[in-house]
Short mmCIF file of N, CA, C and O in Angstrom, two decimals:
data_model
loop_
_atom_site.label_atom_id
_atom_site.label_comp_id
_atom_site.label_asym_id
_atom_site.label_seq_id
_atom_site.Cartn_x
_atom_site.Cartn_y
_atom_site.Cartn_z
N MET A 261 10.52 113.23 70.25
CA MET A 261 10.66 112.15 69.02
C MET A 261 11.72 111.70 68.94
O MET A 261 12.63 112.66 68.44
N LYS A 262 12.55 110.49 69.00
CA LYS A 262 13.74 110.16 68.81
C LYS A 262 13.80 109.25 67.41
O LYS A 262 12.10 108.81 67.00
N VAL A 263 14.22 109.69 66.60
CA VAL A 263 14.57 109.16 64.99
C VAL A 263 16.16 108.74 64.87
O VAL A 263 16.79 109.13 65.68
N ILE A 264 15.39 107.91 64.00
CA ILE A 264 17.39 107.28 63.48
C ILE A 264 17.62 107.85 62.33
O ILE A 264 17.09 107.96 61.70
N LEU A 265 18.80 108.47 62.03
CA LEU A 265 19.11 109.36 60.81
C LEU A 265 19.71 108.88 59.80
O LEU A 265 20.33 107.62 60.01
N LYS A 266 19.53 108.71 58.80
CA LYS A 266 19.53 108.06 57.57
C LYS A 266 20.70 108.84 57.00
O LYS A 266 21.49 108.09 56.46
N GLN A 267 21.07 110.15 56.90
CA GLN A 267 21.89 110.88 56.46
C GLN A 267 22.20 111.97 57.65
O GLN A 267 21.61 112.14 58.17
N ASP A 268 23.59 112.41 56.82
CA ASP A 268 23.73 113.55 57.97
C ASP A 268 23.18 114.42 58.08
O ASP A 268 22.77 114.92 56.79
N VAL A 269 22.82 115.23 59.41
CA VAL A 269 21.94 116.32 59.61
C VAL A 269 22.59 117.34 60.19
O VAL A 269 23.29 117.06 61.10
N LYS A 270 23.00 118.68 59.59
CA LYS A 270 24.04 119.93 60.12
C LYS A 270 23.04 119.85 61.54
O LYS A 270 21.78 120.24 61.44
N ALA A 271 23.93 120.23 62.81
CA ALA A 271 23.51 120.88 64.10
C ALA A 271 22.69 119.53 64.80
O ALA A 271 22.31 119.86 65.83
N LEU A 272 22.39 118.40 63.73
CA LEU A 272 21.87 117.28 64.79
C LEU A 272 22.43 116.28 64.86
O LEU A 272 22.41 115.23 65.68
N GLY A 273 22.88 115.26 63.91
CA GLY A 273 24.07 114.10 63.82
C GLY A 273 24.35 114.13 62.51
O GLY A 273 23.76 114.05 61.66
N LYS A 274 25.07 112.71 62.58
CA LYS A 274 25.51 111.80 61.46
C LYS A 274 24.46 110.73 61.34
O LYS A 274 24.06 110.19 62.15
N ALA A 275 24.47 110.15 59.89
CA ALA A 275 23.76 109.75 59.41
C ALA A 275 23.99 107.88 60.53
O ALA A 275 25.39 107.49 60.97
N GLY A 276 23.00 107.19 60.48
CA GLY A 276 23.20 106.04 61.60
C GLY A 276 22.81 106.34 63.39
O GLY A 276 22.98 106.04 64.24
N ASP A 277 23.08 107.74 63.52
CA ASP A 277 22.79 108.11 64.95
C ASP A 277 21.59 108.11 65.40
O ASP A 277 20.53 108.20 64.55
N LEU A 278 21.00 107.87 66.65
CA LEU A 278 19.72 108.07 67.12
C LEU A 278 19.81 109.13 68.21
O LEU A 278 20.84 109.15 69.17
N VAL A 279 18.91 109.92 67.73
CA VAL A 279 19.07 111.29 68.01
C VAL A 279 17.38 111.77 68.63
O VAL A 279 16.48 110.89 68.21
N ASN A 280 17.13 112.72 69.29
CA ASN A 280 16.11 113.20 69.83
C ASN A 280 16.15 114.80 69.37
O ASN A 280 16.68 115.61 69.10
N ALA A 281 14.71 114.68 68.27
CA ALA A 281 14.54 116.02 67.47
C ALA A 281 12.99 116.19 68.26
O ALA A 281 12.16 115.46 68.63
N SER A 282 12.53 117.75 67.96
CA SER A 282 11.08 118.01 68.32
C SER A 282 10.45 117.23 67.27
O SER A 282 10.67 116.73 66.29
N ASP A 283 9.15 116.87 67.78
CA ASP A 283 8.08 116.26 67.24
C ASP A 283 7.70 116.88 65.53
O ASP A 283 7.79 116.12 64.54
N GLY A 284 7.69 118.08 65.36
CA GLY A 284 7.47 118.94 64.51
C GLY A 284 8.53 118.98 63.50
O GLY A 284 8.19 118.17 62.26
N TYR A 285 9.73 118.92 63.97
CA TYR A 285 10.44 118.86 63.11
C TYR A 285 10.66 117.58 62.46
O TYR A 285 11.34 117.43 61.03
N ALA A 286 10.70 116.55 63.17
CA ALA A 286 11.10 114.94 62.84
C ALA A 286 9.51 114.96 62.00
O ALA A 286 9.95 114.19 60.79
N ARG A 287 8.30 115.04 62.09
CA ARG A 287 7.19 114.16 61.44
C ARG A 287 7.10 115.51 60.08
O ARG A 287 6.39 115.00 59.12
N ASN A 288 7.47 116.72 59.92
CA ASN A 288 7.43 117.75 58.89
C ASN A 288 8.37 117.99 58.27
O ASN A 288 8.27 118.32 56.75
N PHE A 289 9.73 117.38 58.46
CA PHE A 289 10.87 118.12 57.89
C PHE A 289 11.57 116.86 57.43
O PHE A 289 11.98 115.88 56.62
N LEU A 290 12.27 116.03 58.63
CA LEU A 290 13.26 114.82 58.71
C LEU A 290 12.66 113.76 58.05
O LEU A 290 13.05 113.22 56.97
N ILE A 291 11.69 113.50 58.61
CA ILE A 291 10.81 112.23 57.83
C ILE A 291 10.06 111.99 56.34
O ILE A 291 10.61 111.32 55.31
N PRO A 292 9.53 113.10 56.22
CA PRO A 292 9.02 113.60 54.53
C PRO A 292 10.78 113.50 53.48
O PRO A 292 10.44 112.98 52.75
N LYS A 293 11.34 114.09 54.23
CA LYS A 293 12.46 114.30 53.37
C LYS A 293 13.42 113.10 53.09
O LYS A 293 14.63 113.31 52.30
N GLY A 294 13.25 111.95 53.67
CA GLY A 294 13.83 110.92 54.02
C GLY A 294 15.37 110.90 54.54
O GLY A 294 16.13 110.08 54.47
N LEU A 295 15.60 112.05 55.58
CA LEU A 295 16.52 112.26 56.49
C LEU A 295 16.48 110.87 57.54
O LEU A 295 17.76 110.94 58.47
N ALA A 296 15.27 111.09 57.98
CA ALA A 296 15.62 109.82 59.46
C ALA A 296 14.11 109.05 58.88
O ALA A 296 13.17 109.37 58.40
N VAL A 297 14.47 108.11 60.25
CA VAL A 297 13.35 107.54 60.33
C VAL A 297 12.78 107.67 61.80
O VAL A 297 13.92 107.60 62.65
N ALA A 298 11.10 106.92 62.19
CA ALA A 298 11.15 107.15 63.55
C ALA A 298 11.52 105.93 64.23
O ALA A 298 11.56 104.93 63.56
N ALA A 299 11.60 106.44 65.21
CA ALA A 299 12.70 104.78 66.49
C ALA A 299 11.54 104.12 66.78
O ALA A 299 11.56 103.90 67.95
N ASP A 300 10.94 103.44 65.91
CA ASP A 300 10.12 102.17 66.44
C ASP A 300 10.67 101.22 66.82
O ASP A 300 11.47 101.03 66.81
N ALA A 301 10.03 100.20 67.30
CA ALA A 301 10.56 98.76 67.26
C ALA A 301 11.64 97.93 66.50
O ALA A 301 12.38 97.83 66.57
N LYS A 302 11.01 98.05 65.14
CA LYS A 302 11.40 97.62 64.02
C LYS A 302 13.16 98.40 63.70
O LYS A 302 14.13 97.71 63.74
N ALA A 303 12.96 99.43 63.86
CA ALA A 303 14.03 100.39 63.33
C ALA A 303 14.71 100.58 64.56
O ALA A 303 16.25 100.75 64.51
N MET A 304 14.75 100.36 65.95
CA MET A 304 15.41 99.74 67.04
C MET A 304 16.10 99.28 66.75
O MET A 304 17.19 98.77 67.28
N ASN A 305 15.62 97.87 66.50
CA ASN A 305 16.23 96.27 66.37
C ASN A 305 17.13 96.74 65.37
O ASN A 305 18.48 96.22 65.30
N GLU A 306 17.03 96.77 64.19
CA GLU A 306 17.53 96.75 63.41
C GLU A 306 19.29 97.83 63.50
O GLU A 306 20.27 97.77 63.24
N PHE A 307 18.93 98.81 64.44
CA PHE A 307 19.82 100.00 65.02
C PHE A 307 20.91 99.29 65.61
O PHE A 307 22.18 99.48 65.69
N LYS A 308 20.05 98.36 66.69
CA LYS A 308 21.07 97.81 67.50
C LYS A 308 22.07 96.89 66.73
O LYS A 308 23.07 96.20 67.06
N ASN A 309 21.27 95.90 66.09
CA ASN A 309 22.15 95.26 65.33
C ASN A 309 23.03 95.76 64.48
O ASN A 309 24.39 95.30 64.37
N ARG A 310 22.66 96.78 63.99
CA ARG A 310 24.27 97.44 63.10
C ARG A 310 25.27 97.59 64.21
O ARG A 310 26.34 97.59 63.94
N GLU A 311 24.68 98.58 65.19
CA GLU A 311 25.95 98.83 66.41
C GLU A 311 26.81 97.42 66.62
O GLU A 311 27.81 97.41 66.52
N LYS A 312 26.05 96.53 66.64
CA LYS A 312 26.46 95.32 67.21
C LYS A 312 27.61 94.62 65.97
O LYS A 312 28.62 94.28 66.64
N ALA A 313 27.12 94.69 64.87
CA ALA A 313 28.24 94.23 63.82
C ALA A 313 29.03 95.21 63.82
O ALA A 313 30.22 94.52 63.73
N GLU A 314 28.73 96.57 63.62
CA GLU A 314 30.00 97.68 63.82
C GLU A 314 30.93 97.05 65.20
O GLU A 314 32.65 97.05 64.36
N LYS A 315 30.65 96.83 65.76
CA LYS A 315 31.47 96.53 67.39
C LYS A 315 32.30 95.17 67.20
O LYS A 315 33.57 95.02 66.97
N PHE A 316 31.89 94.19 66.30
CA PHE A 316 32.35 93.07 66.23
C PHE A 316 33.44 93.28 65.04
O PHE A 316 34.56 92.57 65.01
N HIS A 317 33.13 93.97 63.74
CA HIS A 317 34.23 94.45 63.04
C HIS A 317 35.53 95.54 63.11
O HIS A 317 36.23 95.03 62.92
N LYS A 318 35.17 96.04 64.01
CA LYS A 318 36.31 96.79 64.70
C LYS A 318 36.87 95.88 65.62
O LYS A 318 38.27 96.23 65.34
N ALA A 319 36.26 95.17 65.83
CA ALA A 319 37.08 94.19 67.06
C ALA A 319 37.52 93.06 66.17
O ALA A 319 39.09 92.91 66.33
N GLU A 320 37.43 92.69 65.01
CA GLU A 320 38.19 91.97 64.18
C GLU A 320 39.51 92.34 63.68
O GLU A 320 40.54 92.12 63.18
N GLU A 321 38.54 93.98 63.01
CA GLU A 321 40.14 94.28 62.71
C GLU A 321 41.26 94.92 63.41
O GLU A 321 42.49 94.99 62.80
N LEU A 322 41.01 95.11 64.71
CA LEU A 322 41.82 95.27 65.64
C LEU A 322 42.73 93.98 65.92
O LEU A 322 44.00 94.23 65.88
N LYS A 323 42.33 92.80 66.12
CA LYS A 323 43.01 91.66 66.10
C LYS A 323 43.74 91.07 64.92
O LYS A 323 44.76 90.83 65.02
N ALA A 324 43.59 91.50 63.48
CA ALA A 324 43.94 91.64 62.35
C ALA A 324 45.72 92.15 62.49
O ALA A 324 46.59 91.92 62.42
N ALA A 325 45.03 93.56 62.99
CA ALA A 325 45.95 94.56 63.24
C ALA A 325 47.17 94.03 64.46
O ALA A 325 48.36 94.44 64.00
N GLN A 326 46.60 93.78 65.13
CA GLN A 326 47.73 92.56 66.62
C GLN A 326 48.31 91.65 65.67
O GLN A 326 49.77 92.02 65.81
N GLU A 327 47.89 91.26 64.88
CA GLU A 327 48.48 90.01 64.20
C GLU A 327 49.41 90.52 63.07
O GLU A 327 50.88 90.02 63.38
N LEU A 328 49.37 91.27 62.46
CA LEU A 328 50.15 91.72 61.70
C LEU A 328 51.44 92.78 62.47
O LEU A 328 52.53 92.43 61.66
N LYS A 329 51.43 93.15 63.27
CA LYS A 329 52.15 93.84 63.95
C LYS A 329 53.12 92.83 64.85
O LYS A 329 54.30 92.85 64.82
N ASP A 330 52.74 91.69 65.12
CA ASP A 330 53.30 90.65 65.94
C ASP A 330 54.48 89.89 64.80
O ASP A 330 55.58 89.78 64.85
N ARG A 331 53.91 89.88 63.32
CA ARG A 331 54.81 89.19 62.48
C ARG A 331 55.81 90.30 62.04
O ARG A 331 56.74 90.12 61.54
N LEU A 332 55.56 91.48 61.97
CA LEU A 332 56.48 92.85 61.50
C LEU A 332 57.46 93.02 62.54
O LEU A 332 58.30 93.92 62.28
N GLU A 333 56.89 93.31 63.79
CA GLU A 333 57.71 93.85 64.78
C GLU A 333 59.10 93.66 65.19
O GLU A 333 59.62 92.07 65.26
N GLY A 334 59.88 94.18 64.85
CA GLY A 334 61.34 94.02 65.17
C GLY A 334 62.67 93.22 64.10
O GLY A 334 63.51 93.48 63.88
N LYS A 335 61.52 92.98 62.87
CA LYS A 335 62.13 92.73 61.34
C LYS A 335 62.73 93.73 60.96
O LYS A 335 62.67 94.93 60.75
N THR A 336 63.86 93.22 60.18
CA THR A 336 64.63 94.03 59.60
C THR A 336 64.38 93.73 57.72
O THR A 336 64.56 92.55 57.38
N VAL A 337 64.33 94.81 57.42
CA VAL A 337 64.32 94.65 55.60
C VAL A 337 65.35 95.18 55.08
O VAL A 337 65.74 96.29 55.49
N ARG A 338 66.01 94.57 54.02
CA ARG A 338 67.01 94.81 53.92
C ARG A 338 66.93 95.45 52.18
O ARG A 338 65.99 94.56 51.54
N LEU A 339 67.63 96.61 51.94
CA LEU A 339 67.33 96.93 50.81
C LEU A 339 68.98 97.38 49.98
O LEU A 339 69.78 96.89 50.84
N THR A 340 69.16 97.06 48.97
CA THR A 340 70.19 97.15 48.34
C THR A 340 70.23 98.42 47.15
O THR A 340 69.37 98.92 46.77
N ALA A 341 70.90 99.66 47.02
CA ALA A 341 71.22 100.61 46.38
C ALA A 341 72.58 100.89 45.90
O ALA A 341 73.71 100.34 46.44
N LYS A 342 72.57 101.59 44.92
CA LYS A 342 74.16 101.78 44.35
C LYS A 342 74.20 103.54 44.85
O LYS A 342 73.47 104.06 45.25
N ALA A 343 75.65 103.43 45.03
CA ALA A 343 75.79 104.85 45.84
C ALA A 343 77.50 105.40 44.91
O ALA A 343 78.13 104.32 44.39
N GLY A 344 77.51 106.38 45.32
CA GLY A 344 79.06 107.22 44.69
C GLY A 344 80.44 106.79 45.65
O GLY A 344 80.12 105.91 46.49
N ALA A 345 81.09 107.33 45.22
CA ALA A 345 82.36 106.87 45.81
C ALA A 345 82.73 107.31 47.19
O ALA A 345 83.22 106.79 48.03
N ASN A 346 81.82 108.34 47.67
CA ASN A 346 81.60 108.73 49.29
C ASN A 346 81.00 107.54 50.17
O ASN A 346 80.42 108.50 50.98
N GLY A 347 79.91 107.05 49.37
CA GLY A 347 79.01 106.10 50.12
C GLY A 347 77.40 106.98 50.07
O GLY A 347 76.51 106.45 50.84
N LYS A 348 77.52 108.12 49.43
CA LYS A 348 75.75 108.75 49.42
C LYS A 348 75.52 107.99 48.28
O LYS A 348 75.93 107.81 47.09
N LEU A 349 74.16 107.77 48.43
CA LEU A 349 73.11 107.26 47.07
C LEU A 349 72.65 108.05 46.30
O LEU A 349 73.00 109.17 46.34
N PHE A 350 72.86 107.33 45.10
CA PHE A 350 72.12 107.93 43.79
C PHE A 350 70.82 108.11 44.62
O PHE A 350 70.11 106.78 44.17
N GLY A 351 69.92 109.07 44.63
CA GLY A 351 68.63 109.10 45.01
C GLY A 351 68.54 108.98 46.04
O GLY A 351 69.27 108.48 46.78
N SER A 352 67.32 108.06 47.04
CA SER A 352 67.05 107.88 48.19
C SER A 352 66.40 106.49 48.40
O SER A 352 65.39 106.14 46.93
N VAL A 353 66.03 105.88 49.75
CA VAL A 353 65.27 104.88 49.71
C VAL A 353 64.46 105.20 50.19
O VAL A 353 64.35 106.25 51.79
N THR A 354 63.35 105.56 49.95
CA THR A 354 62.01 105.96 50.17
C THR A 354 60.87 105.09 51.03
O THR A 354 60.90 103.71 50.73
N SER A 355 60.10 105.12 51.32
CA SER A 355 58.77 104.42 52.47
C SER A 355 58.37 103.48 50.95
O SER A 355 57.67 102.20 51.26
N LYS A 356 58.02 104.02 49.47
CA LYS A 356 57.86 103.21 48.69
C LYS A 356 58.61 101.81 48.72
O LYS A 356 57.68 101.11 48.29
N ASP A 357 59.81 101.92 48.69
CA ASP A 357 60.91 101.05 48.31
C ASP A 357 61.19 100.15 49.50
O ASP A 357 60.43 99.23 49.43
N VAL A 358 60.45 100.64 50.74
CA VAL A 358 60.68 99.83 51.81
C VAL A 358 58.94 99.23 51.86
O VAL A 358 58.90 97.59 51.89
N ALA A 359 57.89 99.68 51.47
CA ALA A 359 56.66 98.71 51.28
C ALA A 359 56.51 97.92 49.95
O ALA A 359 55.78 97.10 50.58
N GLU A 360 57.41 97.97 48.96
CA GLU A 360 57.47 97.10 47.87
C GLU A 360 58.39 95.85 48.66
O GLU A 360 58.08 94.76 48.39
N LYS A 361 59.29 96.18 49.41
CA LYS A 361 60.53 94.93 50.30
C LYS A 361 59.32 93.98 50.97
O LYS A 361 59.79 92.88 51.20
N ILE A 362 58.42 94.80 51.62
CA ILE A 362 58.17 94.16 52.49
C ILE A 362 56.78 92.98 52.14
O ILE A 362 57.14 92.15 52.19
N LYS A 363 56.49 93.64 50.87
CA LYS A 363 55.50 92.77 50.38
C LYS A 363 56.10 91.65 49.39
O LYS A 363 55.35 90.78 49.92
N ALA A 364 57.42 91.78 49.21
CA ALA A 364 58.13 90.44 48.43
C ALA A 364 58.73 89.72 49.49
O ALA A 364 58.51 88.45 49.44
N ASP A 365 59.23 90.01 50.89
CA ASP A 365 59.86 89.47 51.83
C ASP A 365 58.57 88.72 52.60
O ASP A 365 58.51 87.50 53.10
N PHE A 366 57.90 89.69 53.35
CA PHE A 366 57.00 89.03 54.02
C PHE A 366 55.37 88.74 53.56
O PHE A 366 54.28 88.31 54.25
N GLY A 367 55.12 88.85 52.54
CA GLY A 367 53.83 88.71 51.66
C GLY A 367 52.45 89.84 52.25
O GLY A 367 51.79 89.57 52.11
N GLU A 368 53.34 90.72 52.99
CA GLU A 368 51.68 91.48 53.62
C GLU A 368 51.93 92.78 52.88
O GLU A 368 53.44 93.70 52.11
N GLU A 369 50.63 93.64 52.14
CA GLU A 369 50.49 94.49 51.70
C GLU A 369 50.45 95.49 52.95
O GLU A 369 49.66 96.00 53.59
N ILE A 370 51.16 96.69 52.63
CA ILE A 370 51.60 97.91 53.49
C ILE A 370 51.09 99.01 52.35
O ILE A 370 52.26 98.97 51.46
N ASP A 371 50.40 99.99 53.18
CA ASP A 371 50.13 101.34 51.96
C ASP A 371 51.83 102.04 52.40
O ASP A 371 51.78 102.18 53.50
N LYS A 372 52.31 102.75 50.96
CA LYS A 372 53.36 103.43 51.67
C LYS A 372 53.14 104.81 52.59
O LYS A 372 54.09 105.20 53.13
N ARG A 373 51.74 105.31 52.65
CA ARG A 373 51.62 106.46 53.59
C ARG A 373 51.54 106.26 54.85
O ARG A 373 51.66 106.88 55.65
N LYS A 374 51.63 104.66 55.34
CA LYS A 374 51.28 104.09 56.65
C LYS A 374 52.77 104.19 57.12
O LYS A 374 52.97 103.79 58.36
N ILE A 375 53.80 103.96 56.22
CA ILE A 375 55.35 103.99 56.94
C ILE A 375 55.89 105.37 57.05
O ILE A 375 56.02 106.19 56.42
N VAL A 376 56.10 105.51 58.19
CA VAL A 376 56.79 106.94 58.84
C VAL A 376 58.52 106.75 58.87
O VAL A 376 58.89 105.84 59.73
N MET A 377 58.84 107.49 58.33
CA MET A 377 60.32 107.29 57.99
C MET A 377 61.29 108.57 57.16
O MET A 377 60.65 108.86 56.61
N GLN A 378 63.01 108.95 57.78
CA GLN A 378 63.13 109.46 56.92
C GLN A 378 63.58 108.92 55.98
O GLN A 378 63.83 107.69 55.68
N ASP A 379 63.66 110.04 54.24
CA ASP A 379 64.66 109.29 53.24
C ASP A 379 65.84 108.81 53.46
O ASP A 379 66.54 110.19 54.33
N VAL A 380 66.50 107.53 53.39
CA VAL A 380 67.52 107.51 53.86
C VAL A 380 68.46 107.60 52.59
O VAL A 380 68.22 107.41 51.51
N LYS A 381 69.49 108.03 52.44
CA LYS A 381 70.07 108.92 51.72
C LYS A 381 71.75 108.32 51.59
O LYS A 381 72.86 108.82 50.97
N SER A 382 71.87 107.75 52.68
CA SER A 382 73.20 106.78 52.83
C SER A 382 73.73 105.60 53.02
O SER A 382 72.10 105.13 53.63
N PHE A 383 74.52 104.26 53.17
CA PHE A 383 74.03 103.25 53.90
C PHE A 383 74.43 103.43 55.39
O PHE A 383 74.35 103.95 56.02
N GLY A 384 73.58 102.31 55.84
CA GLY A 384 73.46 101.88 57.08
C GLY A 384 71.90 101.46 57.42
O GLY A 384 71.01 100.75 56.79
N THR A 385 71.86 101.46 58.70
CA THR A 385 70.28 100.96 59.41
C THR A 385 69.28 102.45 60.16
O THR A 385 69.76 102.55 60.75
N VAL A 386 68.57 102.33 59.40
CA VAL A 386 67.28 103.17 60.40
C VAL A 386 65.96 102.53 60.83
O VAL A 386 65.76 101.33 60.07
N GLN A 387 65.42 103.15 61.86
CA GLN A 387 64.20 102.46 62.05
C GLN A 387 63.17 103.46 61.79
O GLN A 387 62.90 104.45 61.18
N ALA A 388 62.41 102.52 60.99
CA ALA A 388 60.70 102.76 60.61
C ALA A 388 59.69 102.74 61.57
O ALA A 388 59.30 101.58 62.27
N GLU A 389 58.47 103.43 61.47
CA GLU A 389 57.63 103.02 62.27
C GLU A 389 56.62 102.90 60.84
O GLU A 389 56.06 103.73 60.39
N ILE A 390 55.35 101.67 60.95
CA ILE A 390 54.48 101.33 60.15
C ILE A 390 52.90 101.57 61.53
O ILE A 390 52.99 100.71 62.05
N LYS A 391 52.31 102.50 60.80
CA LYS A 391 50.98 102.72 61.38
C LYS A 391 50.15 101.91 61.00
O LYS A 391 49.45 101.81 59.91
N ILE A 392 49.40 100.89 61.33
CA ILE A 392 48.89 99.95 61.04
C ILE A 392 47.36 100.03 61.01
O ILE A 392 46.61 99.58 60.33
N TYR A 393 47.19 100.28 61.95
CA TYR A 393 45.75 100.59 62.68
C TYR A 393 45.63 101.65 63.67
O TYR A 393 47.04 102.16 64.47
N GLN A 394 44.51 102.14 64.22
CA GLN A 394 44.67 103.06 65.00
C GLN A 394 44.88 102.65 66.40
O GLN A 394 44.68 102.10 66.62
N GLY A 395 46.36 103.28 66.93
CA GLY A 395 46.72 102.81 68.13
C GLY A 395 47.79 101.67 68.19
O GLY A 395 48.22 100.94 68.94
N VAL A 396 47.90 101.20 66.89
CA VAL A 396 48.55 99.82 66.71
C VAL A 396 49.82 100.26 65.67
O VAL A 396 49.57 100.40 64.55
N ASN A 397 50.95 100.07 66.15
CA ASN A 397 52.15 100.40 65.23
C ASN A 397 53.08 99.73 65.50
O ASN A 397 53.29 99.11 66.88
N ALA A 398 53.92 99.25 64.35
CA ALA A 398 55.26 98.15 64.22
C ALA A 398 56.31 98.97 63.76
O ALA A 398 56.86 100.00 63.35
N SER A 399 57.21 98.86 64.83
CA SER A 399 58.70 99.35 64.00
C SER A 399 59.56 98.27 63.56
O SER A 399 59.47 97.08 64.14
N VAL A 400 60.04 99.00 62.40
CA VAL A 400 61.10 97.80 61.83
C VAL A 400 62.06 98.63 61.42
O VAL A 400 62.39 99.46 61.49
N TYR A 401 63.19 97.68 60.91
CA TYR A 401 64.60 98.19 60.88
C TYR A 401 64.77 98.30 59.51
O TYR A 401 64.56 97.24 58.57
N VAL A 402 65.44 99.34 58.58
CA VAL A 402 65.52 99.59 57.23
C VAL A 402 66.93 99.59 57.23
O VAL A 402 67.49 100.46 57.73
N SER A 403 67.45 98.42 56.58
CA SER A 403 68.90 98.09 56.55
C SER A 403 69.30 98.34 55.00
O SER A 403 68.83 98.04 54.16
N VAL A 404 70.09 99.50 54.45
CA VAL A 404 70.32 99.79 53.19
C VAL A 404 71.91 99.49 53.10
O VAL A 404 72.99 99.71 53.59
N THR A 405 72.45 98.38 52.18
CA THR A 405 73.76 97.90 51.93
C THR A 405 74.01 98.59 50.58
O THR A 405 73.27 98.66 49.25
N GLU A 406 74.97 98.20 50.02
CA GLU A 406 75.60 98.27 48.64
C GLU A 406 75.39 97.39 47.80
O GLU A 406 75.14 96.45 48.08
N ALA A 407 74.73 97.98 46.35
CA ALA A 407 74.52 97.27 45.39
C ALA A 407 75.95 95.98 45.06
O ALA A 407 76.45 96.42 44.55
#
């Protein structure tokens, strides 16, 4: 018997999956407990519409990520910092600083955890990788100069 799961069921599938379960298991356990619904015409129509909507939303997210990548790719983020006599910074420039500067300069909200770079402890330019979406990464340069 084909059923559409409403919740995750161990060894059967995740919520929203269309699975094949034995008749007794479906009628006596899954459906009465509210874990699944029978895959009749109405439920199948809703299932297909939900799949279509998910596919559409993922395509829109990917398109938005590509546009953000195009806006950020190859740009230079300029930061200033104070340093000692030997050119070593007091503290370091972190991904949090870069995320704040990107928001100020380009108006784009980037999560600091999505920026992959080593902490900068001296003046110069380093490359940072921004993980925008699964498989979509933008490369920016972080330039640190003296304040």
